[in-house]
Amino acid sequence: MSMDLLLLSNSTMPQSDYLEWTADDILTFVGDHKKVLFIPFAGVTLSHQAYTDKVQGALPSLEIKGVDDFEEPSSAVQWAESIFVGGGNTFALLNKLHTSGYFDLIKNAIQAGKRYVGWSAGSNVATCSIRTSNDMPIVCPPSFEGFNFFPIQINPHYTEAVVENHGGESRLDRLREFVALNEEPVLCIPEGVGVWVQGASLELKGKYASKMLQKNGRLVEIKHNQSYQIGALQAM
Amino acid sequence: MSMDLLLLSNSTMPQSDYLEWTADDILTFVGDHKKVLFIPFAGVTLSHQAYTDKVQGALPSLEIKGVDDFEEPSSAVQWAESIFVGGGNTFALLNKLHTSGYFDLIKNAIQAGKRYVGWSAGSNVATCSIRTSNDMPIVCPPSFEGFNFFPIQINPHYTEAVVENHGGESRLDRLREFVALNEEPVLCIPEGVGVWVQGASLELKGKYASKMLQKNGRLVEIKHNQSYQIGALQAM
């Protein structure tokens, strides 16, 4: 079982078009696996078709089909060489992956070698669980478990900035609460960063430094453009 | 069944001590129901005792006991004239309310007339559900249902400020996703605001304007120092 995943922190950088910052990465990653099934379920206030069209517009050299282009989830997943899961609300996404019957089909297809690209919510569901999502819990999914492609949590859109004079917890406060109650370390990826997973190894690429929050609450910088064994990162 | 609730947006205002902004309100609200059981379950990185001591320190004229001062949840709730539920992580709070056996006991006691004060997470769990919490879903509770003391959601720490040049959803984006998928309106309360509930009526007090986000996505200002029927607010 050799998995290929590209997990992006976000879709859009300031003053830049949708997926523009990472379009070349996505094309490199999928290579000639250009038949793409797009999963739009995280987009609560956007129709499936509108969301799928937006992604096709950002990546014109790929052949992108949406879930509504198929009669059955099984034929959609079978047709696809790559599966893209877009951002939005993580709870809505995970819930609909289950109610639609796509969850197990996608998990099996990726474990069997199809390529997976996720951004934001689509990166959260690729990990062991959605417990480090930044989103509002607007619907209750059957569980918080993700596809569990590897045993590290991701916090996308990671930032240490706070809204001034506001008493709510900072991002780091929230993540420290996570590690206080759980065993998994958290890979904190700022916007503009992608996590490239190939089998048991992982590499980060992007402009800004990423960090790993360990069980003991320590925050360790993870080097970009360097391959890590996932097991080593986990034990770090 | 006549319920008395005081639901606060937050514990601490900038440049002010813990609960200082609202201590007088809390004392007015509890009146001579001064035997207080404090529920510290939302405080993930603080011990039960340390959290209980902090609340006692902020409200020295009340007799505050914590959950660890009692052998049984039932004797704790029976002893109390008022129940205070502190802020922290809403998911951890709701989960522990269930696993500890406190959930039904508190719900019944408040419906039978004991007084309830909550802040932040403690306000979220008082409503129909925690689906408009701002917190990270660090643990998975058995369901998202709250005490359901009234059929309106609350968003505490409400703010329209955003972190500049950051692509994550704004608070209002997140809440609009909530109303797109759900029926309940959301009472959006900025820091420094308290919701006073007495039976079927509700009044807001505080420095900053509160808003109601309706099912259609419209945001309506709710007047402070004016009593509303909850049914009328819901249908507004």
CSV table of C-alpha atoms in Angstrom, one decimal:
chain,number,residue,atom,x,y,z
A,1,MET,CA,0.0,0.0,0.0
A,2,SER,CA,1.7,3.2,-1.2
A,3,MET,CA,-0.3,6.4,-0.8
A,4,ASP,CA,0.2,9.6,-2.7
A,5,LEU,CA,-1.3,12.7,-1.0
A,6,LEU,CA,-0.9,16.4,-1.5
A,7,LEU,CA,-2.5,18.3,1.5
A,8,LEU,CA,-2.7,22.0,1.2
A,9,SER,CA,-3.3,24.5,4.0
A,10,ASN,CA,-5.6,26.7,2.0
A,11,SER,CA,-7.0,27.5,-1.4
A,12,THR,CA,-6.3,31.2,-1.8
A,13,MET,CA,-3.5,33.6,-0.9
A,14,PRO,CA,-4.2,37.4,-0.5
A,15,GLN,CA,-4.3,39.2,-3.9
A,16,SER,CA,-4.2,36.0,-5.8
A,17,ASP,CA,-6.7,33.9,-7.7
A,18,TYR,CA,-8.3,30.7,-6.5
A,19,LEU,CA,-5.6,27.9,-6.1
A,20,GLU,CA,-3.2,30.1,-8.1
A,21,TRP,CA,-0.4,29.8,-5.5
A,22,THR,CA,-0.4,26.0,-5.8
A,23,ALA,CA,-1.7,25.2,-9.3
A,24,ASP,CA,1.8,24.1,-10.5
A,25,ASP,CA,2.3,21.9,-7.5
A,26,ILE,CA,-1.1,20.2,-8.1
A,27,LEU,CA,-0.2,19.5,-11.8
A,28,THR,CA,3.2,18.2,-10.8
A,29,PHE,CA,1.7,15.9,-8.2
A,30,VAL,CA,-1.1,14.4,-10.3
A,31,GLY,CA,1.3,13.9,-13.3
A,32,ASP,CA,-0.7,12.0,-16.0
A,33,HIS,CA,-3.5,11.0,-13.6
A,34,LYS,CA,-5.6,13.8,-15.0
A,35,LYS,CA,-9.1,12.4,-14.6
A,36,VAL,CA,-10.1,14.1,-11.4
A,37,LEU,CA,-13.2,13.5,-9.2
A,38,PHE,CA,-13.9,16.6,-7.2
A,39,ILE,CA,-15.7,16.3,-3.8
A,40,PRO,CA,-17.5,19.6,-3.1
A,41,PHE,CA,-19.3,18.7,0.1
A,42,ALA,CA,-17.4,21.2,2.4
A,43,GLY,CA,-18.9,24.1,0.4
A,44,VAL,CA,-22.0,24.8,2.3
A,45,THR,CA,-23.1,28.0,0.6
A,46,LEU,CA,-22.1,27.0,-2.9
A,47,SER,CA,-23.8,24.4,-5.2
A,48,HIS,CA,-21.9,21.3,-6.1
A,49,GLN,CA,-21.8,22.4,-9.7
A,50,ALA,CA,-20.6,26.0,-9.0
A,51,TYR,CA,-17.8,24.7,-6.7
A,52,THR,CA,-16.7,22.0,-9.3
A,53,ASP,CA,-16.7,24.7,-12.0
A,54,LYS,CA,-14.5,27.0,-9.9
A,55,VAL,CA,-11.9,24.2,-9.4
A,56,GLN,CA,-12.0,23.3,-13.1
A,57,GLY,CA,-11.5,27.0,-14.0
A,58,ALA,CA,-8.4,27.1,-11.8
A,59,LEU,CA,-6.9,23.9,-13.3
A,60,PRO,CA,-8.0,24.0,-17.0
A,61,SER,CA,-5.5,21.3,-18.1
A,62,LEU,CA,-7.2,18.6,-15.9
A,63,GLU,CA,-10.5,16.8,-16.7
A,64,ILE,CA,-12.5,17.5,-13.5
A,65,LYS,CA,-15.9,15.9,-12.9
A,66,GLY,CA,-18.1,16.5,-9.9
A,67,VAL,CA,-20.2,14.1,-7.8
A,68,ASP,CA,-23.3,15.0,-9.7
A,69,ASP,CA,-21.8,13.9,-13.0
A,70,PHE,CA,-22.2,10.2,-11.9
A,71,GLU,CA,-25.2,8.0,-11.1
A,72,GLU,CA,-23.3,6.2,-8.4
A,73,PRO,CA,-20.4,7.0,-6.0
A,74,SER,CA,-18.8,3.7,-7.0
A,75,SER,CA,-18.7,4.6,-10.7
A,76,ALA,CA,-17.4,8.1,-9.9
A,77,VAL,CA,-14.5,6.7,-7.8
A,78,GLN,CA,-13.8,4.0,-10.4
A,79,TRP,CA,-13.6,6.5,-13.2
A,80,ALA,CA,-11.2,8.9,-11.3
A,81,GLU,CA,-7.4,8.7,-11.4
A,82,SER,CA,-7.2,11.4,-8.8
A,83,ILE,CA,-9.6,12.6,-6.1
A,84,PHE,CA,-9.7,16.2,-5.0
A,85,VAL,CA,-11.4,17.3,-1.8
A,86,GLY,CA,-12.1,21.0,-1.5
A,87,GLY,CA,-12.3,23.3,1.6
A,88,GLY,CA,-15.2,24.8,3.4
A,89,ASN,CA,-16.8,23.4,6.5
A,90,THR,CA,-15.0,20.2,7.8
A,91,PHE,CA,-18.1,18.9,9.7
A,92,ALA,CA,-20.4,19.3,6.7
A,93,LEU,CA,-17.8,17.6,4.6
A,94,LEU,CA,-17.2,14.6,6.9
A,95,ASN,CA,-20.9,14.2,7.5
A,96,LYS,CA,-21.7,14.2,3.7
A,97,LEU,CA,-18.9,11.8,3.0
A,98,HIS,CA,-20.6,9.3,5.3
A,99,THR,CA,-24.3,9.9,4.3
A,100,SER,CA,-23.4,9.8,0.5
A,101,GLY,CA,-21.5,6.5,0.8
A,102,TYR,CA,-18.2,8.1,-0.5
A,103,PHE,CA,-16.2,7.7,2.7
A,104,ASP,CA,-15.1,4.1,2.4
A,105,LEU,CA,-14.9,4.2,-1.4
A,106,ILE,CA,-12.4,7.1,-1.3
A,107,LYS,CA,-10.4,5.6,1.5
A,108,ASN,CA,-10.0,2.3,-0.3
A,109,ALA,CA,-9.2,4.0,-3.7
A,110,ILE,CA,-6.4,6.1,-2.2
A,111,GLN,CA,-5.0,3.2,-0.3
A,112,ALA,CA,-5.0,1.3,-3.6
A,113,GLY,CA,-2.9,4.1,-5.2
A,114,LYS,CA,-5.1,6.8,-6.6
A,115,ARG,CA,-3.9,10.3,-5.9
A,116,TYR,CA,-5.5,12.6,-3.3
A,117,VAL,CA,-5.4,16.3,-3.2
A,118,GLY,CA,-7.1,18.2,-0.3
A,119,TRP,CA,-7.1,21.7,0.9
A,120,SER,CA,-8.2,23.1,4.2
A,121,ALA,CA,-11.2,20.9,5.3
A,122,GLY,CA,-10.0,18.4,2.6
A,123,SER,CA,-6.6,18.2,4.4
A,124,ASN,CA,-8.3,17.7,7.8
A,125,VAL,CA,-10.3,14.7,6.7
A,126,ALA,CA,-7.2,13.0,5.3
A,127,THR,CA,-5.6,12.7,8.8
A,128,CYS,CA,-6.7,10.5,11.7
A,129,SER,CA,-9.4,12.9,12.7
A,130,ILE,CA,-11.0,16.3,12.4
A,131,ARG,CA,-10.2,17.2,16.0
A,132,THR,CA,-7.8,20.0,14.9
A,133,SER,CA,-10.2,21.7,12.4
A,134,ASN,CA,-10.7,25.4,12.8
A,135,ASP,CA,-14.3,25.2,11.7
A,136,MET,CA,-17.6,25.7,13.4
A,137,PRO,CA,-19.4,22.4,14.3
A,138,ILE,CA,-22.5,23.3,12.3
A,139,VAL,CA,-23.6,19.6,11.9
A,140,CYS,CA,-22.7,16.5,13.9
A,141,PRO,CA,-21.0,13.8,11.8
A,142,PRO,CA,-21.3,10.1,13.0
A,143,SER,CA,-17.7,10.4,14.4
A,144,PHE,CA,-14.7,12.7,14.2
A,145,GLU,CA,-12.5,10.0,12.5
A,146,GLY,CA,-10.9,11.0,9.2
A,147,PHE,CA,-9.5,8.8,6.4
A,148,ASN,CA,-6.6,8.2,8.7
A,149,PHE,CA,-4.0,8.0,5.9
A,150,PHE,CA,-1.3,8.7,8.5
A,151,PRO,CA,-1.2,9.1,12.3
A,152,ILE,CA,-0.5,12.9,12.6
A,153,GLN,CA,-3.1,15.7,12.9
A,154,ILE,CA,-3.0,18.7,10.7
A,155,ASN,CA,-4.0,22.3,11.6
A,156,PRO,CA,-4.5,24.1,8.3
A,157,HIS,CA,-4.5,28.0,8.1
A,158,TYR,CA,-2.1,27.9,11.1
A,159,THR,CA,-1.4,31.4,12.4
A,160,GLU,CA,0.0,32.9,15.6
A,161,ALA,CA,-1.8,36.2,14.9
A,162,VAL,CA,-4.7,37.1,17.2
A,163,VAL,CA,-7.5,39.6,17.0
A,164,GLU,CA,-6.5,42.4,19.3
A,165,ASN,CA,-8.3,43.0,22.6
A,166,HIS,CA,-10.3,39.8,22.1
A,167,GLY,CA,-10.6,37.3,24.9
A,168,GLY,CA,-11.2,34.1,22.9
A,169,GLU,CA,-8.5,31.5,22.9
A,170,SER,CA,-5.6,31.9,20.4
A,171,ARG,CA,-5.0,29.2,17.9
A,172,LEU,CA,-2.1,27.9,20.0
A,173,ASP,CA,-4.2,27.9,23.2
A,174,ARG,CA,-6.7,25.7,21.3
A,175,LEU,CA,-4.1,23.3,20.0
A,176,ARG,CA,-2.4,23.0,23.4
A,177,GLU,CA,-5.8,21.9,24.7
A,178,PHE,CA,-5.9,19.3,22.0
A,179,VAL,CA,-2.5,17.8,22.9
A,180,ALA,CA,-3.4,17.9,26.6
A,181,LEU,CA,-6.2,15.5,26.0
A,182,ASN,CA,-4.9,13.4,23.0
A,183,GLU,CA,-1.9,11.4,21.9
A,184,GLU,CA,-1.3,12.6,18.3
A,185,PRO,CA,1.1,15.4,17.5
A,186,VAL,CA,-0.2,18.3,15.3
A,187,LEU,CA,1.5,19.5,12.1
A,188,CYS,CA,0.7,23.2,12.1
A,189,ILE,CA,0.8,24.5,8.5
A,190,PRO,CA,0.5,28.2,7.7
A,191,GLU,CA,-1.3,29.3,4.5
A,192,GLY,CA,0.9,28.8,1.4
A,193,VAL,CA,2.2,25.4,2.6
A,194,GLY,CA,1.6,21.9,1.1
A,195,VAL,CA,2.3,18.5,2.7
A,196,TRP,CA,3.5,16.0,0.2
A,197,VAL,CA,3.0,12.4,1.4
A,198,GLN,CA,4.4,9.5,-0.5
A,199,GLY,CA,4.1,6.1,1.2
A,200,ALA,CA,5.7,6.4,4.6
A,201,SER,CA,7.5,9.7,4.0
A,202,LEU,CA,6.4,13.3,4.1
A,203,GLU,CA,7.8,16.6,2.8
A,204,LEU,CA,6.7,20.1,3.3
A,205,LYS,CA,6.9,22.8,0.6
A,206,GLY,CA,6.0,26.4,0.8
A,207,LYS,CA,7.0,29.9,1.7
A,208,TYR,CA,6.4,30.0,5.5
A,209,ALA,CA,7.8,27.8,8.3
A,210,SER,CA,5.6,24.9,9.6
A,211,LYS,CA,5.7,23.6,13.1
A,212,MET,CA,4.9,20.4,14.9
A,213,LEU,CA,3.1,20.7,18.3
A,214,GLN,CA,4.2,17.8,20.4
A,215,LYS,CA,2.3,16.0,23.2
A,216,ASN,CA,4.4,17.9,25.8
A,217,GLY,CA,3.2,21.2,24.4
A,218,ARG,CA,6.6,22.0,22.7
A,219,LEU,CA,6.5,23.6,19.3
A,220,VAL,CA,9.2,22.4,16.9
A,221,GLU,CA,10.0,23.9,13.5
A,222,ILE,CA,9.8,21.4,10.7
A,223,LYS,CA,12.2,22.0,7.8
A,224,HIS,CA,10.8,22.5,4.3
A,225,ASN,CA,12.1,20.7,1.2
A,226,GLN,CA,13.4,17.8,3.3
A,227,SER,CA,11.9,14.3,3.4
A,228,TYR,CA,10.9,13.0,6.8
A,229,GLN,CA,9.8,9.5,7.8
A,230,ILE,CA,6.3,9.8,9.2
A,231,GLY,CA,7.2,7.4,12.1
A,232,ALA,CA,10.2,9.6,13.0
A,233,LEU,CA,8.1,12.8,13.0
A,234,GLN,CA,5.5,11.1,15.1
A,235,ALA,CA,8.1,10.0,17.7
A,236,MET,CA,10.0,13.3,17.5
B,1,MET,CA,-41.3,25.4,34.9
B,2,SER,CA,-39.7,28.8,35.3
B,3,MET,CA,-36.0,29.0,34.5
B,4,ASP,CA,-33.5,31.6,35.6
B,5,LEU,CA,-30.4,31.8,33.5
B,6,LEU,CA,-27.6,34.3,33.2
B,7,LEU,CA,-25.5,33.5,30.1
B,8,LEU,CA,-22.3,35.6,29.6
B,9,SER,CA,-20.3,36.0,26.5
B,10,ASN,CA,-17.0,35.8,28.2
B,11,SER,CA,-15.1,35.8,31.5
B,12,THR,CA,-12.5,38.6,31.1
B,13,MET,CA,-12.4,42.0,29.5
B,14,PRO,CA,-9.1,43.5,28.4
B,15,GLN,CA,-7.2,45.2,31.3
B,16,SER,CA,-9.6,43.8,33.8
B,17,ASP,CA,-9.6,40.9,36.3
B,18,TYR,CA,-11.3,37.6,35.9
B,19,LEU,CA,-15.1,38.1,35.9
B,20,GLU,CA,-14.7,41.6,37.1
B,21,TRP,CA,-16.8,43.2,34.4
B,22,THR,CA,-19.8,41.1,35.4
B,23,ALA,CA,-19.3,40.3,39.1
B,24,ASP,CA,-22.1,42.7,40.2
B,25,ASP,CA,-24.5,41.2,37.6
B,26,ILE,CA,-23.8,37.7,38.9
B,27,LEU,CA,-24.5,38.8,42.5
B,28,THR,CA,-27.7,40.5,41.5
B,29,PHE,CA,-28.8,37.5,39.5
B,30,VAL,CA,-28.2,34.8,42.2
B,31,GLY,CA,-29.6,37.0,45.0
B,32,ASP,CA,-29.7,34.9,48.2
B,33,HIS,CA,-29.1,31.6,46.3
B,34,LYS,CA,-25.5,31.8,47.3
B,35,LYS,CA,-24.5,28.2,47.6
B,36,VAL,CA,-22.9,27.6,44.2
B,37,LEU,CA,-21.7,24.4,42.6
B,38,PHE,CA,-19.0,25.2,40.0
B,39,ILE,CA,-18.5,23.0,37.0
B,40,PRO,CA,-14.9,23.3,35.8
B,41,PHE,CA,-15.0,20.7,33.0
B,42,ALA,CA,-14.3,23.1,30.1
B,43,GLY,CA,-10.9,24.1,31.7
B,44,VAL,CA,-8.7,21.6,29.9
B,45,THR,CA,-5.3,22.9,31.0
B,46,LEU,CA,-6.4,23.8,34.6
B,47,SER,CA,-7.1,21.5,37.5
B,48,HIS,CA,-10.7,21.4,38.8
B,49,GLN,CA,-9.5,22.8,42.1
B,50,ALA,CA,-7.4,25.6,40.6
B,51,TYR,CA,-10.4,26.6,38.3
B,52,THR,CA,-12.8,26.5,41.2
B,53,ASP,CA,-10.5,28.6,43.4
B,54,LYS,CA,-10.2,31.2,40.6
B,55,VAL,CA,-14.0,31.6,40.5
B,56,GLN,CA,-14.3,31.8,44.3
B,57,GLY,CA,-11.5,34.5,44.3
B,58,ALA,CA,-13.5,36.6,41.8
B,59,LEU,CA,-16.8,36.2,43.8
B,60,PRO,CA,-15.8,36.2,47.5
B,61,SER,CA,-19.3,36.8,48.8
B,62,LEU,CA,-20.6,33.5,47.4
B,63,GLU,CA,-20.0,30.0,48.8
B,64,ILE,CA,-18.5,28.2,45.9
B,65,LYS,CA,-17.8,24.4,45.9
B,66,GLY,CA,-16.3,22.4,43.1
B,67,VAL,CA,-17.2,19.0,41.8
B,68,ASP,CA,-14.4,17.3,43.7
B,69,ASP,CA,-15.9,18.5,47.0
B,70,PHE,CA,-18.6,15.9,46.7
B,71,GLU,CA,-18.7,12.1,46.7
B,72,GLU,CA,-21.6,12.0,44.2
B,73,PRO,CA,-22.9,14.3,41.5
B,74,SER,CA,-26.4,14.0,42.9
B,75,SER,CA,-25.4,15.3,46.3
B,76,ALA,CA,-23.5,18.2,44.7
B,77,VAL,CA,-26.5,19.3,42.7
B,78,GLN,CA,-28.8,18.8,45.6
B,79,TRP,CA,-26.6,21.0,47.9
B,80,ALA,CA,-26.4,23.8,45.3
B,81,GLU,CA,-28.8,26.7,45.1
B,82,SER,CA,-27.1,27.9,41.9
B,83,ILE,CA,-24.9,26.2,39.3
B,84,PHE,CA,-22.1,28.0,37.5
B,85,VAL,CA,-20.6,26.5,34.3
B,86,GLY,CA,-17.2,28.1,33.4
B,87,GLY,CA,-15.7,28.6,29.9
B,88,GLY,CA,-12.8,26.8,28.2
B,89,ASN,CA,-13.4,24.1,25.6
B,90,THR,CA,-17.0,23.4,24.8
B,91,PHE,CA,-16.5,19.9,23.5
B,92,ALA,CA,-14.5,18.8,26.5
B,93,LEU,CA,-17.2,20.4,28.7
B,94,LEU,CA,-20.1,18.6,27.1
B,95,ASN,CA,-18.3,15.3,26.9
B,96,LYS,CA,-17.4,15.4,30.6
B,97,LEU,CA,-21.0,16.5,31.6
B,98,HIS,CA,-22.1,13.3,30.0
B,99,THR,CA,-19.4,10.9,31.2
B,100,SER,CA,-19.6,12.3,34.8
B,101,GLY,CA,-23.4,11.9,35.0
B,102,TYR,CA,-23.9,15.6,35.7
B,103,PHE,CA,-25.8,16.3,32.4
B,104,ASP,CA,-29.3,15.2,33.3
B,105,LEU,CA,-28.9,16.2,37.0
B,106,ILE,CA,-28.1,19.8,36.1
B,107,LYS,CA,-30.8,20.0,33.4
B,108,ASN,CA,-33.4,18.8,35.8
B,109,ALA,CA,-32.3,21.1,38.6
B,110,ILE,CA,-32.4,24.2,36.5
B,111,GLN,CA,-35.7,23.3,35.0
B,112,ALA,CA,-36.9,22.9,38.6
B,113,GLY,CA,-35.8,26.5,39.5
B,114,LYS,CA,-32.2,26.5,40.5
B,115,ARG,CA,-30.2,29.3,39.0
B,116,TYR,CA,-27.7,28.9,36.1
B,117,VAL,CA,-24.8,31.1,35.3
B,118,GLY,CA,-22.6,30.2,32.3
B,119,TRP,CA,-19.9,32.0,30.4
B,120,SER,CA,-18.5,31.2,27.0
B,121,ALA,CA,-18.6,27.4,26.7
B,122,GLY,CA,-21.0,27.4,29.7
B,123,SER,CA,-23.4,29.6,27.7
B,124,ASN,CA,-23.1,27.4,24.6
B,125,VAL,CA,-24.1,24.2,26.4
B,126,ALA,CA,-27.2,26.0,27.9
B,127,THR,CA,-28.7,26.4,24.4
B,128,CYS,CA,-30.2,23.7,22.1
B,129,SER,CA,-26.7,22.7,20.9
B,130,ILE,CA,-23.0,23.5,20.7
B,131,ARG,CA,-23.2,23.9,16.9
B,132,THR,CA,-22.3,27.6,17.2
B,133,SER,CA,-19.3,27.2,19.5
B,134,ASN,CA,-16.0,28.8,18.4
B,135,ASP,CA,-13.9,26.0,20.0
B,136,MET,CA,-11.8,23.3,18.5
B,137,PRO,CA,-13.4,19.9,18.5
B,138,ILE,CA,-10.6,18.3,20.5
B,139,VAL,CA,-12.8,15.5,21.8
B,140,CYS,CA,-16.0,13.9,20.4
B,141,PRO,CA,-19.0,14.2,22.8
B,142,PRO,CA,-21.9,11.7,22.4
B,143,SER,CA,-23.9,14.3,20.6
B,144,PHE,CA,-23.9,18.1,20.1
B,145,GLU,CA,-27.1,18.7,22.0
B,146,GLY,CA,-27.0,21.1,24.9
B,147,PHE,CA,-29.3,21.5,27.9
B,148,ASN,CA,-31.8,23.1,25.5
B,149,PHE,CA,-33.1,25.6,28.0
B,150,PHE,CA,-34.4,27.6,25.0
B,151,PRO,CA,-34.6,27.2,21.3
B,152,ILE,CA,-32.0,29.8,20.1
B,153,GLN,CA,-28.3,29.3,19.5
B,154,ILE,CA,-25.7,31.5,21.1
B,155,ASN,CA,-22.4,32.6,19.6
B,156,PRO,CA,-20.3,34.0,22.4
B,157,HIS,CA,-17.2,36.2,21.9
B,158,TYR,CA,-19.0,37.4,18.8
B,159,THR,CA,-16.8,39.7,16.7
B,160,GLU,CA,-16.7,41.0,13.2
B,161,ALA,CA,-13.0,41.6,13.3
B,162,VAL,CA,-10.7,39.4,11.2
B,163,VAL,CA,-7.0,38.6,11.2
B,164,GLU,CA,-5.7,40.6,8.2
B,165,ASN,CA,-4.4,38.8,5.1
B,166,HIS,CA,-5.7,35.5,6.5
B,167,GLY,CA,-7.8,33.3,4.2
B,168,GLY,CA,-9.8,31.3,6.9
B,169,GLU,CA,-13.5,32.1,7.1
B,170,SER,CA,-14.7,35.1,9.2
B,171,ARG,CA,-17.0,34.5,12.1
B,172,LEU,CA,-19.9,35.7,10.1
B,173,ASP,CA,-19.0,33.3,7.2
B,174,ARG,CA,-19.1,30.4,9.7
B,175,LEU,CA,-22.4,31.4,11.2
B,176,ARG,CA,-23.9,31.9,7.8
B,177,GLU,CA,-22.9,28.3,7.0
B,178,PHE,CA,-24.7,27.3,10.2
B,179,VAL,CA,-28.0,29.0,9.3
B,180,ALA,CA,-27.7,27.6,5.7
B,181,LEU,CA,-27.9,24.0,7.2
B,182,ASN,CA,-30.1,24.5,10.3
B,183,GLU,CA,-33.4,26.0,11.5
B,184,GLU,CA,-32.4,27.8,14.7
B,185,PRO,CA,-31.5,31.5,14.7
B,186,VAL,CA,-28.2,32.6,16.4
B,187,LEU,CA,-27.9,35.2,19.0
B,188,CYS,CA,-24.5,36.8,18.4
B,189,ILE,CA,-23.2,38.3,21.7
B,190,PRO,CA,-20.0,40.3,21.8
B,191,GLU,CA,-17.7,40.2,24.8
B,192,GLY,CA,-19.1,42.2,27.7
B,193,VAL,CA,-22.7,41.2,27.1
B,194,GLY,CA,-25.0,39.0,29.3
B,195,VAL,CA,-28.2,37.3,28.3
B,196,TRP,CA,-30.7,37.3,31.2
B,197,VAL,CA,-33.4,34.6,30.8
B,198,GLN,CA,-36.4,34.4,33.1
B,199,GLY,CA,-39.0,31.9,32.1
B,200,ALA,CA,-40.0,32.6,28.5
B,201,SER,CA,-38.5,36.1,28.4
B,202,LEU,CA,-35.0,37.2,27.6
B,203,GLU,CA,-33.1,40.5,28.1
B,204,LEU,CA,-29.6,41.5,27.0
B,205,LYS,CA,-27.4,43.8,29.0
B,206,GLY,CA,-24.0,45.1,28.2
B,207,LYS,CA,-21.9,47.7,26.5
B,208,TYR,CA,-21.8,46.5,22.9
B,209,ALA,CA,-24.7,45.8,20.5
B,210,SER,CA,-25.8,42.2,20.0
B,211,LYS,CA,-27.3,40.8,16.8
B,212,MET,CA,-29.6,38.0,15.8
B,213,LEU,CA,-28.6,36.0,12.6
B,214,GLN,CA,-31.8,34.8,11.0
B,215,LYS,CA,-32.3,31.7,8.9
B,216,ASN,CA,-32.4,33.9,5.8
B,217,GLY,CA,-28.9,35.2,6.6
B,218,ARG,CA,-30.1,38.6,7.7
B,219,LEU,CA,-28.4,40.1,10.7
B,220,VAL,CA,-30.7,42.1,13.0
B,221,GLU,CA,-29.7,44.3,15.9
B,222,ILE,CA,-31.2,43.3,19.3
B,223,LYS,CA,-31.9,46.1,21.7
B,224,HIS,CA,-30.3,45.9,25.1
B,225,ASN,CA,-32.2,46.6,28.4
B,226,GLN,CA,-35.5,45.5,26.8
B,227,SER,CA,-37.4,42.3,27.5
B,228,TYR,CA,-38.2,40.1,24.6
B,229,GLN,CA,-40.4,37.0,24.5
B,230,ILE,CA,-38.2,34.1,23.3
B,231,GLY,CA,-40.9,32.9,21.0
B,232,ALA,CA,-41.1,36.3,19.3
B,233,LEU,CA,-37.3,36.5,18.9
B,234,GLN,CA,-37.3,33.0,17.4
B,235,ALA,CA,-40.0,34.0,14.9
B,236,MET,CA,-38.5,37.4,14.2
